mmCIF file of C-alpha atoms in Angstrom:
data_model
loop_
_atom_site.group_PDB
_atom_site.id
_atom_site.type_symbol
_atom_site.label_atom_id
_atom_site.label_comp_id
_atom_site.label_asym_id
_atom_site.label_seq_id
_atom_site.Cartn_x
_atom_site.Cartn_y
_atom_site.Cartn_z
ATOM 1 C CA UNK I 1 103.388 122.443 111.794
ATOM 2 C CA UNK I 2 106.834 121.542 112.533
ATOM 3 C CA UNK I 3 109.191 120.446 110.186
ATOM 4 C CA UNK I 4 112.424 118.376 110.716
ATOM 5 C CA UNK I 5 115.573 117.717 108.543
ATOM 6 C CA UNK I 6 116.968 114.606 108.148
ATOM 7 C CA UNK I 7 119.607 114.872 110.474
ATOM 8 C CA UNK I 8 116.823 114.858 113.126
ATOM 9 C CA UNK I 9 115.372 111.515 112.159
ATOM 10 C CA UNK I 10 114.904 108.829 115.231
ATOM 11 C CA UNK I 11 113.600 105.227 114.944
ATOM 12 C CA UNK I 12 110.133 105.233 115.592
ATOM 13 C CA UNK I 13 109.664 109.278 114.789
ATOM 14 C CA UNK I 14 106.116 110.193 113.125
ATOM 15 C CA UNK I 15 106.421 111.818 109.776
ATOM 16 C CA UNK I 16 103.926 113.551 107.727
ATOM 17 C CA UNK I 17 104.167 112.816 104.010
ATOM 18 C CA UNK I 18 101.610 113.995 101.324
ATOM 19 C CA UNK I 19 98.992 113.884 103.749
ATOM 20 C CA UNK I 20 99.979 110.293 104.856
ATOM 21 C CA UNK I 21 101.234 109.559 108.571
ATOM 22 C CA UNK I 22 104.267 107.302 108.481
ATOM 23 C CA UNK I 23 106.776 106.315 111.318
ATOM 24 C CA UNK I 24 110.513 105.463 110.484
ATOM 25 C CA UNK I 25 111.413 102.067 110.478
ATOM 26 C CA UNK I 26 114.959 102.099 110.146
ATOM 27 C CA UNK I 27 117.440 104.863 108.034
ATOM 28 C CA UNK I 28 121.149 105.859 107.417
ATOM 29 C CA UNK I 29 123.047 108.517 106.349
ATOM 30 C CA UNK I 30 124.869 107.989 103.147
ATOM 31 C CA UNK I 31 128.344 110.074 102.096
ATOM 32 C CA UNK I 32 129.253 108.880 99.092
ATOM 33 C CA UNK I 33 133.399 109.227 98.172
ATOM 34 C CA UNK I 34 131.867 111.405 94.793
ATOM 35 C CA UNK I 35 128.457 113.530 94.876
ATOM 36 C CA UNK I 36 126.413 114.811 97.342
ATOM 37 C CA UNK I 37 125.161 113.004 100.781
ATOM 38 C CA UNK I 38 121.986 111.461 101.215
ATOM 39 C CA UNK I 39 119.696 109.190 103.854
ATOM 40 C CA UNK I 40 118.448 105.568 102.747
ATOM 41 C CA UNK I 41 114.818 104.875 105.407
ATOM 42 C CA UNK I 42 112.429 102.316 106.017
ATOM 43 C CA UNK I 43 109.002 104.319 106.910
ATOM 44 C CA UNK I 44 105.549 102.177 107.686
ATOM 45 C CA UNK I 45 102.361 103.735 106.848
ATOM 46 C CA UNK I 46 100.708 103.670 110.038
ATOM 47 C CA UNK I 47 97.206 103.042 108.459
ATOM 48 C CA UNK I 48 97.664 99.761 106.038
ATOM 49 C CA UNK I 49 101.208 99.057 108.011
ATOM 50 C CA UNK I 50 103.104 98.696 104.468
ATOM 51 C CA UNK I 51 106.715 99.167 105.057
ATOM 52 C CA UNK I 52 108.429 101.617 102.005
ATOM 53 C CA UNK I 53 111.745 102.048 101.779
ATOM 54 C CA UNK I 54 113.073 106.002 100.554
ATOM 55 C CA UNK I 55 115.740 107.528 99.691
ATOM 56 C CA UNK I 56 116.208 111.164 99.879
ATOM 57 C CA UNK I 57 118.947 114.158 100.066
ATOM 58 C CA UNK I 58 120.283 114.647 102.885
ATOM 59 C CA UNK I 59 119.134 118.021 104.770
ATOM 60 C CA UNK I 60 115.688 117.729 103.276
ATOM 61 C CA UNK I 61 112.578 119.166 105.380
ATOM 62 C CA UNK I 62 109.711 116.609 106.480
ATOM 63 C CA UNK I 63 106.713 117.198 108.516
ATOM 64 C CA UNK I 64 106.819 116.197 111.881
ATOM 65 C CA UNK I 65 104.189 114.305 113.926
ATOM 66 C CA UNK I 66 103.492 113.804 117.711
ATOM 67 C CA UNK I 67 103.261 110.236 118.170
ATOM 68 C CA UNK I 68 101.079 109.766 121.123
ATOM 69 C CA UNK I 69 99.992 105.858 122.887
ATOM 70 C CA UNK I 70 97.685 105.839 125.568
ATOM 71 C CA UNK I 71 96.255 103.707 127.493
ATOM 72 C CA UNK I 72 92.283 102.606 128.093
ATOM 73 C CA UNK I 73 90.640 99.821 128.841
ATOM 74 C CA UNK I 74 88.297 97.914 126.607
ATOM 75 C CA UNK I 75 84.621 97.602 128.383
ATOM 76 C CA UNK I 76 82.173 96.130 126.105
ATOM 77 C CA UNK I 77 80.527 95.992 122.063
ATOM 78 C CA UNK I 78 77.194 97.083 121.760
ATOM 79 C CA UNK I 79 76.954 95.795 118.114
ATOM 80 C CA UNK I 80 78.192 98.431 116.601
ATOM 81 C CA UNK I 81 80.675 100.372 118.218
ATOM 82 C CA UNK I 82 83.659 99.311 121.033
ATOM 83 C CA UNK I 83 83.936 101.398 124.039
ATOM 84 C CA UNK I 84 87.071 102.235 125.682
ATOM 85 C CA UNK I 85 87.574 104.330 129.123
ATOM 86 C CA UNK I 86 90.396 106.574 129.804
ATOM 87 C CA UNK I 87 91.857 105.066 132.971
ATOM 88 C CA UNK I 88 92.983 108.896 134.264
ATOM 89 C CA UNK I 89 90.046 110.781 133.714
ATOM 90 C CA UNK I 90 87.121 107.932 133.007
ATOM 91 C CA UNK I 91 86.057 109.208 130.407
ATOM 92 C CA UNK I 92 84.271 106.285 127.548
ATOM 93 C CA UNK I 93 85.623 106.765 124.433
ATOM 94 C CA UNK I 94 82.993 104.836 121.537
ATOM 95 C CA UNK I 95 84.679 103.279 118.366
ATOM 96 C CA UNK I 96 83.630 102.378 115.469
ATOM 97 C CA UNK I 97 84.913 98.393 114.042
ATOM 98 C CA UNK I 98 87.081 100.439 111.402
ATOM 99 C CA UNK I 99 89.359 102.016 114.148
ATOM 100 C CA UNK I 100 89.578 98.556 115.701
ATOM 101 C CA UNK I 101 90.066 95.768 112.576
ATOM 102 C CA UNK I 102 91.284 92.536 112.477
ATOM 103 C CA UNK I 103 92.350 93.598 116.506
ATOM 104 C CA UNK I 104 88.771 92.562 117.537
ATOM 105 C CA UNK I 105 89.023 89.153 117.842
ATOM 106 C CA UNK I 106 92.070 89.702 120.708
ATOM 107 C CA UNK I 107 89.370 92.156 122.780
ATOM 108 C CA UNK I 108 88.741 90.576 126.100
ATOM 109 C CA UNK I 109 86.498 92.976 128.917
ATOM 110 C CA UNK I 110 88.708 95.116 130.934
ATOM 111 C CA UNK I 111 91.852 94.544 129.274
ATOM 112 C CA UNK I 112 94.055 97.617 128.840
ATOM 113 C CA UNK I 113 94.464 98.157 125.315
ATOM 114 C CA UNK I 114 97.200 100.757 123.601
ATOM 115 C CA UNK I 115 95.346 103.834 121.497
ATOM 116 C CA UNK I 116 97.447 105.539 118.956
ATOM 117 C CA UNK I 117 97.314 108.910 118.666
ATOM 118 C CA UNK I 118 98.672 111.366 115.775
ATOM 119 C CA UNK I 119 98.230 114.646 116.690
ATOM 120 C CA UNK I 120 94.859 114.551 117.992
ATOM 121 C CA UNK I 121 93.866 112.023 115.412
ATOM 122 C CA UNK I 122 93.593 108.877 116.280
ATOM 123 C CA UNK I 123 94.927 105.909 114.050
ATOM 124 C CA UNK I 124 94.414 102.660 115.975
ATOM 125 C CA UNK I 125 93.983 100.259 118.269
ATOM 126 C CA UNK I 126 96.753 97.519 119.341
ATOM 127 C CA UNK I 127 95.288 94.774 122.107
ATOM 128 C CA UNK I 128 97.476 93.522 124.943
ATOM 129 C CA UNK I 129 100.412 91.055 123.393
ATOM 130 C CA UNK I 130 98.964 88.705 125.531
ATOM 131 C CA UNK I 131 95.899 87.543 126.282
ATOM 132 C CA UNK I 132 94.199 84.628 128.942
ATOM 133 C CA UNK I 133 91.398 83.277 127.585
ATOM 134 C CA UNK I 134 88.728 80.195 127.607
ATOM 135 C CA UNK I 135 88.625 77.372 125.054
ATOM 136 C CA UNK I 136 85.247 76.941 123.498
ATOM 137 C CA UNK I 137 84.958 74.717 121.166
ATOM 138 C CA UNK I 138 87.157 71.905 120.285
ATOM 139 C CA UNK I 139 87.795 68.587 119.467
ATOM 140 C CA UNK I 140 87.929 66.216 122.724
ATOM 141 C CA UNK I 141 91.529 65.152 124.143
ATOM 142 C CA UNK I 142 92.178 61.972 124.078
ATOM 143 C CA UNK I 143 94.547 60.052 126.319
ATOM 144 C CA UNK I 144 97.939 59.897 125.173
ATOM 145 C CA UNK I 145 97.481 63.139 122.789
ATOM 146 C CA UNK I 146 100.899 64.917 124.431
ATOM 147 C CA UNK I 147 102.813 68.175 124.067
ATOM 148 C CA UNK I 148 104.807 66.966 121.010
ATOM 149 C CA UNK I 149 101.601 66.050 118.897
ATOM 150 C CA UNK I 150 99.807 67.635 116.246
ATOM 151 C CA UNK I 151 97.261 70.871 116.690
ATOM 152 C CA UNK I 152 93.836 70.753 115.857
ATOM 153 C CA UNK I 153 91.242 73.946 115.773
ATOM 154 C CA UNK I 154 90.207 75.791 118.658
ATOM 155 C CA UNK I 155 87.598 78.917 118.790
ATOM 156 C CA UNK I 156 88.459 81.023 122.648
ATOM 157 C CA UNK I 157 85.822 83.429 124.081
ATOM 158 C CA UNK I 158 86.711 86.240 121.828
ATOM 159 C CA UNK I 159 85.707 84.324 118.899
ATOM 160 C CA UNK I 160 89.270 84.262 117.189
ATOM 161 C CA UNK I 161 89.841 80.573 115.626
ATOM 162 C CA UNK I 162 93.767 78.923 116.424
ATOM 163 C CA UNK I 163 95.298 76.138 116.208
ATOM 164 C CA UNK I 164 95.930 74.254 119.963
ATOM 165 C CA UNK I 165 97.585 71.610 121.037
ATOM 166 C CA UNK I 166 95.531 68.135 120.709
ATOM 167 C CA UNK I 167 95.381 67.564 124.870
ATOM 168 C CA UNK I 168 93.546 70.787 125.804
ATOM 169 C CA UNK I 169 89.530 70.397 125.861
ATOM 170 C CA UNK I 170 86.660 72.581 125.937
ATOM 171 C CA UNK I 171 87.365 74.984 129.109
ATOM 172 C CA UNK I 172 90.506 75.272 129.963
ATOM 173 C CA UNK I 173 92.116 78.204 130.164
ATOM 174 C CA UNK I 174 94.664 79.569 127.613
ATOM 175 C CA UNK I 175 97.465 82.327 127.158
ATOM 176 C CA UNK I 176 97.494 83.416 123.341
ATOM 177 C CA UNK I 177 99.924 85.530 121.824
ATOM 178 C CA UNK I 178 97.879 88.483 120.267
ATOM 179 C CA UNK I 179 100.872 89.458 117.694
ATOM 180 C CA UNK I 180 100.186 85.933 115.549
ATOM 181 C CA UNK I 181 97.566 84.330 117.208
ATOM 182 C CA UNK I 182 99.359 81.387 118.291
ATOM 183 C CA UNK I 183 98.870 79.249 121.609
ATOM 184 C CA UNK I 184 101.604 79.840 123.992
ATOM 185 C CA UNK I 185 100.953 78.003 126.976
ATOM 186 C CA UNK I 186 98.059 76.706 129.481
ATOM 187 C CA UNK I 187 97.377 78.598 132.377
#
């Protein structure tokens, strides 16, 4: 296991803490005119994605983790578990809904999703930031429902519900942002 002082710390550097992985955020070195130095940081647990800020002396030891994204592409859902393949060595990799989350409803067939990796372990799953995708169900357009209008509900072939705007019918296809699932433009 290798540990790092603070003067190594890099945004986006893994970090081991009582048995927790967390990457930095954001941090800064501190030297106060009277006392001792020390390092304000932002770290994000990389399992719930809480942010927690720290604040620590400087010189002080962590545990260092290999952060490690790779890419595979998303094949299908048998019910129960999502399969992946490896787009080197084609290899399927199964997972279970708990790896995946809230992520789910952004999974389209063959898209090339991002795996996190921790040393070996993995943590997650992040879908594509943006996806192309068919409306539905919706409300009917009507005629002179434009751009500027309201939204109304919209389900797209992954099953994710968001809101649309009111000219686009049953369909037509879609480009949703995957970070918020909002609409971002017809394609």
């Amino acid at each position: 296991m290798a540990t790092i002082s603070t003067a190594d710390f890099k945004n986006g550097m893994g970090l081991r803490i009582k048995d927790k992985i967390y990457t930095i955020v954001e941090f800064q070195h501190v030297k106060p005119g009277k006392g001792g130095a020390f390092v304000r940081y932002k770290i994000r647990d990389l399992k719930s994605g809480r942010v927690i800020d720290q604040t620590c002396n400087a010189g002080s030891k962590f545990e260092n983790v290999q952060l490690v994204t790779k890419e595979y592409q998303y094949l299908y859902n048998d019910g129960q578990d999502y399969y992946f393949m490896d787009n080197e060595t084609y290899e399927q990799l199964p997972l279970s809904a708990d790896y995946i989350g809230d992520n789910a409803k952004w999974l389209l067939e063959n898209d090339v999703c991002q795996l996190l990796y921790a040393d070996d372990e993995l943590l997650g799953v992040t879908p594509p930031m943006f996806i192309e995708c068919e409306i539905t169900e919706t409300d009917p357009g009507f005629k002179g429902d434009t751009v500027q209008g309201g939204t109304k509900p919209a389900v797209i072939e992954t099953g994710a519900q968001i809101q649309v705007p009111m000219y686009l019918n049953v369909g037509e296809k879609i480009k949703v942002d995957t970070r918020d699932g909002k609409f971002v433009s017809r394609v």
